[in-house]
Structures are given as C-alpha cells and as structure tokens.
PDB file of C-alpha atoms and ligand atoms in Angstrom:
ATOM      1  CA  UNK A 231     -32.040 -46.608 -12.780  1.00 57.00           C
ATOM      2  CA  UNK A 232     -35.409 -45.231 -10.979  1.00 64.00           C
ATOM      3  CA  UNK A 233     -37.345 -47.762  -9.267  1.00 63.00           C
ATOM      4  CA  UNK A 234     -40.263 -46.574 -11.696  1.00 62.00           C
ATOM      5  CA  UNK A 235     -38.165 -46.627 -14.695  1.00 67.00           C
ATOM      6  CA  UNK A 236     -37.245 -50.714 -13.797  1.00 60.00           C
ATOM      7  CA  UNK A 237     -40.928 -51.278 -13.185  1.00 62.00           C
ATOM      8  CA  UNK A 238     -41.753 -49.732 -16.671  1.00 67.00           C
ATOM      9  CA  UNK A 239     -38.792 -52.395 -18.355  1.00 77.00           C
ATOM     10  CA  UNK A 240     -40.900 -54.738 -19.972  1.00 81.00           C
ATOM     11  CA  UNK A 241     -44.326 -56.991 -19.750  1.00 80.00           C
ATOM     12  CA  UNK A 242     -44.944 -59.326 -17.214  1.00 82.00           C
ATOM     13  CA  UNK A 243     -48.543 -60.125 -18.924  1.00 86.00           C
ATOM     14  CA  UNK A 244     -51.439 -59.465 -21.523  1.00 88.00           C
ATOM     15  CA  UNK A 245     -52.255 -56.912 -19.774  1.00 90.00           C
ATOM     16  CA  UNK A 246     -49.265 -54.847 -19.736  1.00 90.00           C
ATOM     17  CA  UNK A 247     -48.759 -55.047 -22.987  1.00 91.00           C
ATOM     18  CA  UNK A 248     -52.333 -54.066 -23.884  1.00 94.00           C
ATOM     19  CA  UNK A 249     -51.844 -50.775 -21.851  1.00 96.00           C
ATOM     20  CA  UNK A 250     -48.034 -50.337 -23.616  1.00 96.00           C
ATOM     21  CA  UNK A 251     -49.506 -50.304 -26.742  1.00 97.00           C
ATOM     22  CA  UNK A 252     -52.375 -48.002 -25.960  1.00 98.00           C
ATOM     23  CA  UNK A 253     -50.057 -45.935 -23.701  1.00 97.00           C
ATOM     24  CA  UNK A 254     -47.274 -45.962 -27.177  1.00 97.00           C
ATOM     25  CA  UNK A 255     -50.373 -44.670 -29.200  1.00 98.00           C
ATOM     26  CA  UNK A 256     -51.572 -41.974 -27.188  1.00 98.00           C
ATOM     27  CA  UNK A 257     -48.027 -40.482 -26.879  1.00 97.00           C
ATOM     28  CA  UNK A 258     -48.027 -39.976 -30.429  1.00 97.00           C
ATOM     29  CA  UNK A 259     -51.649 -38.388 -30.642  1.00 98.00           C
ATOM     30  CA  UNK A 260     -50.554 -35.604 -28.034  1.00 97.00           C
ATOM     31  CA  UNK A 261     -46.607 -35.207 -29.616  1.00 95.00           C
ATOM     32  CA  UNK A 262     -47.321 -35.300 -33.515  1.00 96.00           C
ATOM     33  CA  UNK A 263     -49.585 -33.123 -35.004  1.00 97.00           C
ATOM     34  CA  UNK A 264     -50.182 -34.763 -38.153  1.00 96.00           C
ATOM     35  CA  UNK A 265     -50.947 -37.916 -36.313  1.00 97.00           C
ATOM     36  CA  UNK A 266     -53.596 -35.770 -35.039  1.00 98.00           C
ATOM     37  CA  UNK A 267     -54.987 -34.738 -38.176  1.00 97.00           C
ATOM     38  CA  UNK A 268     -55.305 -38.277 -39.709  1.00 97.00           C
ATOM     39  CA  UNK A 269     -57.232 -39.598 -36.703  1.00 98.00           C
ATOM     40  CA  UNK A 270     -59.864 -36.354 -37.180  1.00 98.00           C
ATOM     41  CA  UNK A 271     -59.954 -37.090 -40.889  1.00 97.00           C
ATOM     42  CA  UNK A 272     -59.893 -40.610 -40.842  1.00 97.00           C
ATOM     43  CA  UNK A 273     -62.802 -40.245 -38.304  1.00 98.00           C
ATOM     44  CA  UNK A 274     -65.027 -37.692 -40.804  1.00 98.00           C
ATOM     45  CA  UNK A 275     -64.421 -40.251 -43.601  1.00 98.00           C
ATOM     46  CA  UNK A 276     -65.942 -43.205 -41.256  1.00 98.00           C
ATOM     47  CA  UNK A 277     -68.703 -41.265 -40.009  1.00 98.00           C
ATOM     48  CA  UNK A 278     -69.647 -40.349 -43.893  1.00 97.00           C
ATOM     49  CA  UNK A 279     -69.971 -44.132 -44.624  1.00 97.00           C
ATOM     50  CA  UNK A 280     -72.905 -43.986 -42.644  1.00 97.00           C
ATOM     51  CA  UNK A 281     -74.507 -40.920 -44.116  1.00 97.00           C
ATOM     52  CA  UNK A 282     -73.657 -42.251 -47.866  1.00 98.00           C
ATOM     53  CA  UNK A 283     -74.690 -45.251 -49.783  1.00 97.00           C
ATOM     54  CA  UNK A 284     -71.474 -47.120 -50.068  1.00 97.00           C
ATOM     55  CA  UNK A 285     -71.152 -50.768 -50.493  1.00 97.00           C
ATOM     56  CA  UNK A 286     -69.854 -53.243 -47.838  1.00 96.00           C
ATOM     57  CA  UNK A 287     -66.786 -53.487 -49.935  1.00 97.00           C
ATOM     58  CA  UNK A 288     -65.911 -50.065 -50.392  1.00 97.00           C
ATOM     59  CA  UNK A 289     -66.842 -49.469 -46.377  1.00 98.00           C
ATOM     60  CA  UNK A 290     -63.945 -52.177 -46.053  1.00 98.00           C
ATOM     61  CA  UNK A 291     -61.194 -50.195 -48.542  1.00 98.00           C
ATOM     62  CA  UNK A 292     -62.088 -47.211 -46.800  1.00 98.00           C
ATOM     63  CA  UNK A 293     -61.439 -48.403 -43.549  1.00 98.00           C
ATOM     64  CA  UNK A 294     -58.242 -50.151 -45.134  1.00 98.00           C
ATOM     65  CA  UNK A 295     -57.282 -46.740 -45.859  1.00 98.00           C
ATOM     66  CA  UNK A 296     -57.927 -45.012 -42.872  1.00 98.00           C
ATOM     67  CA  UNK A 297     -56.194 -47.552 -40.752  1.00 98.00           C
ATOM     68  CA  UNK A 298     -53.269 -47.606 -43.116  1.00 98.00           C
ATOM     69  CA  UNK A 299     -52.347 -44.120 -42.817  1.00 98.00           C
ATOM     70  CA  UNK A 300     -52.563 -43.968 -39.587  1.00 98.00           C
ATOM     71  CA  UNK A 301     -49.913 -47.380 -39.176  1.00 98.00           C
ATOM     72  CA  UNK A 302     -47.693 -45.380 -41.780  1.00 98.00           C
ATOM     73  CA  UNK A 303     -47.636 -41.871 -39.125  1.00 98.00           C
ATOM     74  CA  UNK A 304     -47.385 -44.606 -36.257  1.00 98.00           C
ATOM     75  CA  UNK A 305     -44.019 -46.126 -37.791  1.00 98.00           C
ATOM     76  CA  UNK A 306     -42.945 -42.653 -39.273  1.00 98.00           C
ATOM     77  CA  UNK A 307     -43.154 -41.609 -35.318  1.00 98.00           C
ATOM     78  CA  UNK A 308     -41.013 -44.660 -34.327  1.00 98.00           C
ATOM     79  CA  UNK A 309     -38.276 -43.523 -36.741  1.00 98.00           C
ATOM     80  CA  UNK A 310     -38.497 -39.719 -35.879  1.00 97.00           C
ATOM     81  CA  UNK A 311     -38.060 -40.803 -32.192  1.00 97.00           C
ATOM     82  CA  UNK A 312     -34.818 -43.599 -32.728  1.00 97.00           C
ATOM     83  CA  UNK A 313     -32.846 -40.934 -34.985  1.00 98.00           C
ATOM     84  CA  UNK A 314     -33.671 -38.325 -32.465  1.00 96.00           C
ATOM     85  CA  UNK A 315     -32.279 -40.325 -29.931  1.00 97.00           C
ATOM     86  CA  UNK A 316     -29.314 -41.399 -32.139  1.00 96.00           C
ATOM     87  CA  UNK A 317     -28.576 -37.982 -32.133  1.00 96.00           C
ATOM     88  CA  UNK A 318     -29.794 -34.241 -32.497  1.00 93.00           C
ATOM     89  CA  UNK A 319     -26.898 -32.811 -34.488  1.00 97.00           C
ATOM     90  CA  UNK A 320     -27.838 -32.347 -38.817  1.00 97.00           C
ATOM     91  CA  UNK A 321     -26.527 -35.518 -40.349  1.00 97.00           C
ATOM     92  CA  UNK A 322     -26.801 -36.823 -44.100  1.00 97.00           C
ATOM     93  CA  UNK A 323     -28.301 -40.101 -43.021  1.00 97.00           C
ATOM     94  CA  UNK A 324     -30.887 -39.080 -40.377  1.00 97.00           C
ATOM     95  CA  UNK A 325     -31.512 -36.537 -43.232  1.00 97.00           C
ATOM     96  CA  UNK A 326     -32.423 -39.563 -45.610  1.00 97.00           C
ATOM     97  CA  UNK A 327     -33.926 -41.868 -43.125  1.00 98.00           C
ATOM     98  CA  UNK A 328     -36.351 -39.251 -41.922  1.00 98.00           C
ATOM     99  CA  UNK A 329     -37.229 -37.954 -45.545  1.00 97.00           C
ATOM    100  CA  UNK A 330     -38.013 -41.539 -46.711  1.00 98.00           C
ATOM    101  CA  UNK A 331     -40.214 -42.473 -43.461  1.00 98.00           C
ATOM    102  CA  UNK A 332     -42.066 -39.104 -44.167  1.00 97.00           C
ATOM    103  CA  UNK A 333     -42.338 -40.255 -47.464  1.00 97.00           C
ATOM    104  CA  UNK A 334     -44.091 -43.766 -46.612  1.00 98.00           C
ATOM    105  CA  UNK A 335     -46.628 -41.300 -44.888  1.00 98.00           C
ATOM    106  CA  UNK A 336     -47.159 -39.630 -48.635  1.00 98.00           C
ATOM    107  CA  UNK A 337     -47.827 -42.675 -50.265  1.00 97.00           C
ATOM    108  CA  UNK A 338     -50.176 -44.434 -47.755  1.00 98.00           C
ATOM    109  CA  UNK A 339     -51.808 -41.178 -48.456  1.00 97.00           C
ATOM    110  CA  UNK A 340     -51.932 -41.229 -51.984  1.00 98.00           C
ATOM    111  CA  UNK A 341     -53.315 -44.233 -51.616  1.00 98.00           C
ATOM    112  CA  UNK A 342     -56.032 -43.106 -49.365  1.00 98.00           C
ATOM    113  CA  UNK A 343     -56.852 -40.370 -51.733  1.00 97.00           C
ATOM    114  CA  UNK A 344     -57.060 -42.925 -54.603  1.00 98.00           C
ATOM    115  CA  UNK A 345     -59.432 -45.117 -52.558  1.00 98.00           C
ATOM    116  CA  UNK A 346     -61.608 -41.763 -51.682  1.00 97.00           C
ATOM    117  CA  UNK A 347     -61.826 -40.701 -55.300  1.00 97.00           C
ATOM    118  CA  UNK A 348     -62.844 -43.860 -56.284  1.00 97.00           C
ATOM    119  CA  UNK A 349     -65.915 -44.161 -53.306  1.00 97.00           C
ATOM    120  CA  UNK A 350     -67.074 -40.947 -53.010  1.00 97.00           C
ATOM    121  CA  UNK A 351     -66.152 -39.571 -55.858  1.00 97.00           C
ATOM    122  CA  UNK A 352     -68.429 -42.010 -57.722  1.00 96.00           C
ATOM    123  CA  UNK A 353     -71.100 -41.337 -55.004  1.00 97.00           C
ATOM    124  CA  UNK A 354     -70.984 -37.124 -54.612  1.00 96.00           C
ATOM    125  CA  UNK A 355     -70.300 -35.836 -58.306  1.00 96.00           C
ATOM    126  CA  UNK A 356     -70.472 -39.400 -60.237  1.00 96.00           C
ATOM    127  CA  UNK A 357     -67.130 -39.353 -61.315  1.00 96.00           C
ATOM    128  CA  UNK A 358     -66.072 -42.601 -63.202  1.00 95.00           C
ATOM    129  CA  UNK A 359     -63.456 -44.841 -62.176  1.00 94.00           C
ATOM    130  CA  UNK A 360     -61.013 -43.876 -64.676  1.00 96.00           C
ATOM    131  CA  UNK A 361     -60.621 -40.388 -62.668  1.00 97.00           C
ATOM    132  CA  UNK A 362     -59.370 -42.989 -59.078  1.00 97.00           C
ATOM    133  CA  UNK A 363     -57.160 -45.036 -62.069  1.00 97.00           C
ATOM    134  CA  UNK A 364     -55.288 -41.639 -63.496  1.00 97.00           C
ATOM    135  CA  UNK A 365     -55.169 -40.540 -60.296  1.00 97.00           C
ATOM    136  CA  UNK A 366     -52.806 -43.439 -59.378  1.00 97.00           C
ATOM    137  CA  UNK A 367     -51.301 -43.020 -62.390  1.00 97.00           C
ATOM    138  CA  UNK A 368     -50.042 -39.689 -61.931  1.00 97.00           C
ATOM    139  CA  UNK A 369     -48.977 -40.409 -58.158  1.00 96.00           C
ATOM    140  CA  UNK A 370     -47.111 -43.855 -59.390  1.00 96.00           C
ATOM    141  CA  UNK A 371     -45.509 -42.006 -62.695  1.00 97.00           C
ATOM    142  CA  UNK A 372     -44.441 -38.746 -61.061  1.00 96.00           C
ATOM    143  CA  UNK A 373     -42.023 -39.752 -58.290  1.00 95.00           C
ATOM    144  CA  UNK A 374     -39.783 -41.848 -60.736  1.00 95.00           C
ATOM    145  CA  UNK A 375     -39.720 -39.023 -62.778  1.00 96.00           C
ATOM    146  CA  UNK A 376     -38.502 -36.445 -60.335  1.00 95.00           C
ATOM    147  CA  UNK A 377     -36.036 -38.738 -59.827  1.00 96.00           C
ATOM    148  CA  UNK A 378     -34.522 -39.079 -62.975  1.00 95.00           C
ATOM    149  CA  UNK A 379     -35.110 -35.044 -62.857  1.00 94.00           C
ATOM    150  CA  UNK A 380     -32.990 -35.138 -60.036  1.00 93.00           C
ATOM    151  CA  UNK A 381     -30.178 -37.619 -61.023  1.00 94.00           C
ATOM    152  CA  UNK A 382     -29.802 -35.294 -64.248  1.00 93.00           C
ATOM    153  CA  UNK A 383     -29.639 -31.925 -61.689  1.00 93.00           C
ATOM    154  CA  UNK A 384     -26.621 -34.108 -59.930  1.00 92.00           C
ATOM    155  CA  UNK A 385     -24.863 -34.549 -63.213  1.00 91.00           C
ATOM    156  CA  UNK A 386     -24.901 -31.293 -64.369  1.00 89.00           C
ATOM    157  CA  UNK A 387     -23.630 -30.054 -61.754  1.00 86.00           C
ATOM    158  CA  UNK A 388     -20.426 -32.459 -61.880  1.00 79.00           C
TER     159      UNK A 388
HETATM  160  N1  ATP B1095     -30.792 -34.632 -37.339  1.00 68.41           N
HETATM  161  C1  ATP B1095     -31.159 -34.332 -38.591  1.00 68.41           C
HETATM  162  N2  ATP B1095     -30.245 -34.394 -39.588  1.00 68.41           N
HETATM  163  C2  ATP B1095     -30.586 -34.089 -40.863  1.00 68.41           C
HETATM  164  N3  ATP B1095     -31.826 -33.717 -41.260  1.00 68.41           N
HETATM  165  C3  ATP B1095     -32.789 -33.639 -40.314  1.00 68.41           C
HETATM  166  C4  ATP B1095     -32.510 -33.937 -38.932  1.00 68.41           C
HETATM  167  N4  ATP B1095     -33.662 -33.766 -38.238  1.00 68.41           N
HETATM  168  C5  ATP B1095     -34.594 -33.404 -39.130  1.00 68.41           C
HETATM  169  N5  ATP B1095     -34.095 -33.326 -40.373  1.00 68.41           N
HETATM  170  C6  ATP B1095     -34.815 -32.918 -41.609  1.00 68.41           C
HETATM  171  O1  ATP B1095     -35.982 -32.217 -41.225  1.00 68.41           O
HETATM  172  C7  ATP B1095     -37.149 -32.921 -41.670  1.00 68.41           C
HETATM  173  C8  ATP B1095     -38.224 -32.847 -40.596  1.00 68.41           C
HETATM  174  O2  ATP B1095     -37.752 -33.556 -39.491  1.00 68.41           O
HETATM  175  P1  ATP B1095     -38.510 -33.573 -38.099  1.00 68.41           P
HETATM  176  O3  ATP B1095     -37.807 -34.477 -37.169  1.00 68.41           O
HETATM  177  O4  ATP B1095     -38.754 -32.170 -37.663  1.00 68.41           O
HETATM  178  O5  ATP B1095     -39.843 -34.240 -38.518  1.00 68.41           O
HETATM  179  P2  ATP B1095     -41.276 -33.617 -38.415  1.00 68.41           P
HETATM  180  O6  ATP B1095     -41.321 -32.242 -38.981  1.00 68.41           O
HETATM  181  O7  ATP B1095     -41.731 -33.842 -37.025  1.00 68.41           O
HETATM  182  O8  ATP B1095     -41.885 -34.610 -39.448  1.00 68.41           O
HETATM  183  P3  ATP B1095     -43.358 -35.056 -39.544  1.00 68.41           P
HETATM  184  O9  ATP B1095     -44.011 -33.860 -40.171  1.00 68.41           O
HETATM  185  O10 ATP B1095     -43.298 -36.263 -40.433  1.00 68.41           O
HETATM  186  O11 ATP B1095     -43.802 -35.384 -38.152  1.00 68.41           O
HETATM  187  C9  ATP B1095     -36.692 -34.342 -41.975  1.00 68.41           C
HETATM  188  O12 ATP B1095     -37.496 -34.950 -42.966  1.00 68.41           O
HETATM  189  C10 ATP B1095     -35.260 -34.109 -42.442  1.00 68.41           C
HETATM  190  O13 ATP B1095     -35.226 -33.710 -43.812  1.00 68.41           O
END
C-alpha cells in the first residue's frame, strides 16, 4: 500500500473527519451530474424564499426538502460506487439494488415537489392546498399500481 494511501486510512481527529466528509461531498458534486442539478435547484428554491412571502414554517419544509434530496443523491452515490466496486459485469441484483437506490432519489423528490406545490404554489398562482394533497396522492397511489400492473405482465407471460 502507498505511503499516501496508509495516511488517507482513517481519522486521527475532528478535523480529519470534517475535511473527509467535505472531501466525500465534493467528489460527488464533480462525478454525478444529477447531484449537480439538485444543489443548483435546491439553491434557486432558497434564494426565492427571500424574494417571496413565505412563512417561517414553510422556509423550514422547504429547506427540509432541499436538504433531503440532496441526502437521498448522497446515499444513491454511496450505492452506485459499492456495486461498482463489487463488480462491473450486468448482474440481476446490482440491477435491483441500483434501480431501488435511484428510486429513493424519485421519492425524496416527489416529496420535494409536493412541499413546492404546496409553498409556492399557494404564493405564485394561489393554488389551494388540495392541488399539494392530490398531488401526493397520485405519487403515493401510482407506484403500487404499476406494480400490480407489473406482477399481472409476469403472469401472463407464465
Ligand atoms: N452492473 C450492473 N448490472 C445490472 N444493471 C446495471 C448495472 N449497472 C447499471 N445497471 C443499470 O443501469 C442503471 C443506471 O446505472 P448507473 O450506474 O449508470 O447509474 P447512473 O446512470 O449513474 O444513475 P444516476 O442517474 O442515479 O446517477 C441502473 O439503475 C441499473 O438498472
């Protein structure tokens, strides 16, 4: 092992782990792209809490949402790397494992959305809440019923 490589084994203080962290975050900004894109939009829909009236409550759910997107693309990027490194070659598992940590990205989204449509949807075109509720309505009802659109695909075709 590289003398650099040993150094880089571990934390020996605060410190160190401080810049691990940082340094594990910035990796992911300059390798994933969508990681990218959340930070920018996550940004834009800060910024526009300061431009809009929105209540100290809201400010907090947006914020909730921003951050939580970005955690969900953080551990989606942990589990992209570990099967990668598992191994490069198709297999059915990485094939599931990757799909489902993609889709934890999708619903922190959906939630995001939801949270977006309820703030500044009320504030920009005065929608009501019930627009944010059927919004999470739809998003909560359709997965299950792909599912069962799927399961009934599967026994067809047996
Ligand atoms: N080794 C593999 N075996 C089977 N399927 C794989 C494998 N690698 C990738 N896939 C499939 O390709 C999809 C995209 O995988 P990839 O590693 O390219 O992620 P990505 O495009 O970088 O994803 P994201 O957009 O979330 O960053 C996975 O969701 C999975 O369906």
């Amino acid at each position: 092992m590289k003398e650099k490589e040993k150094e880089q084994l571990g934390s020996n203080n605060l410190k160190e782990s401080f810049e691990h962290a940082i340094e594990g975050i910035v990796e992911s900004i300059i390798s994933e792209r969508n990681l990218r894109i959340h930070f920018a939009i996550g940004l834009l829909v800060i910024a526009a809490t300061f431009f809009l009236p929105v209540k100290r409550e809201d400010t907090l759910w947006i914020i909730f949402a921003v951050f939580f997107v970005i955690w969900s693309e953080l551990v989606n990027t942990i589990i992209e790397h570990l099967m990668n490194l598992y191994s490069k070659e198709y297999h059915p598992v990485i094939k599931i494992v990757k799909d489902v940590s993609a889709g934890v990205v999708l619903w922190a989204t959906l939630f995001s959305v939801t949270v977006g449509i309820m703030v500044f949807g009320g504030i920009l075109f005065d929608w009501s809440l019930e627009i944010a509720k059927i919004f999470a309505i739809i998003s909560t009802v359709t997965f299950p019923l792909l599912s069962i659109k799927v399961v009934r695909s599967w026994k067809k075709k047996k």
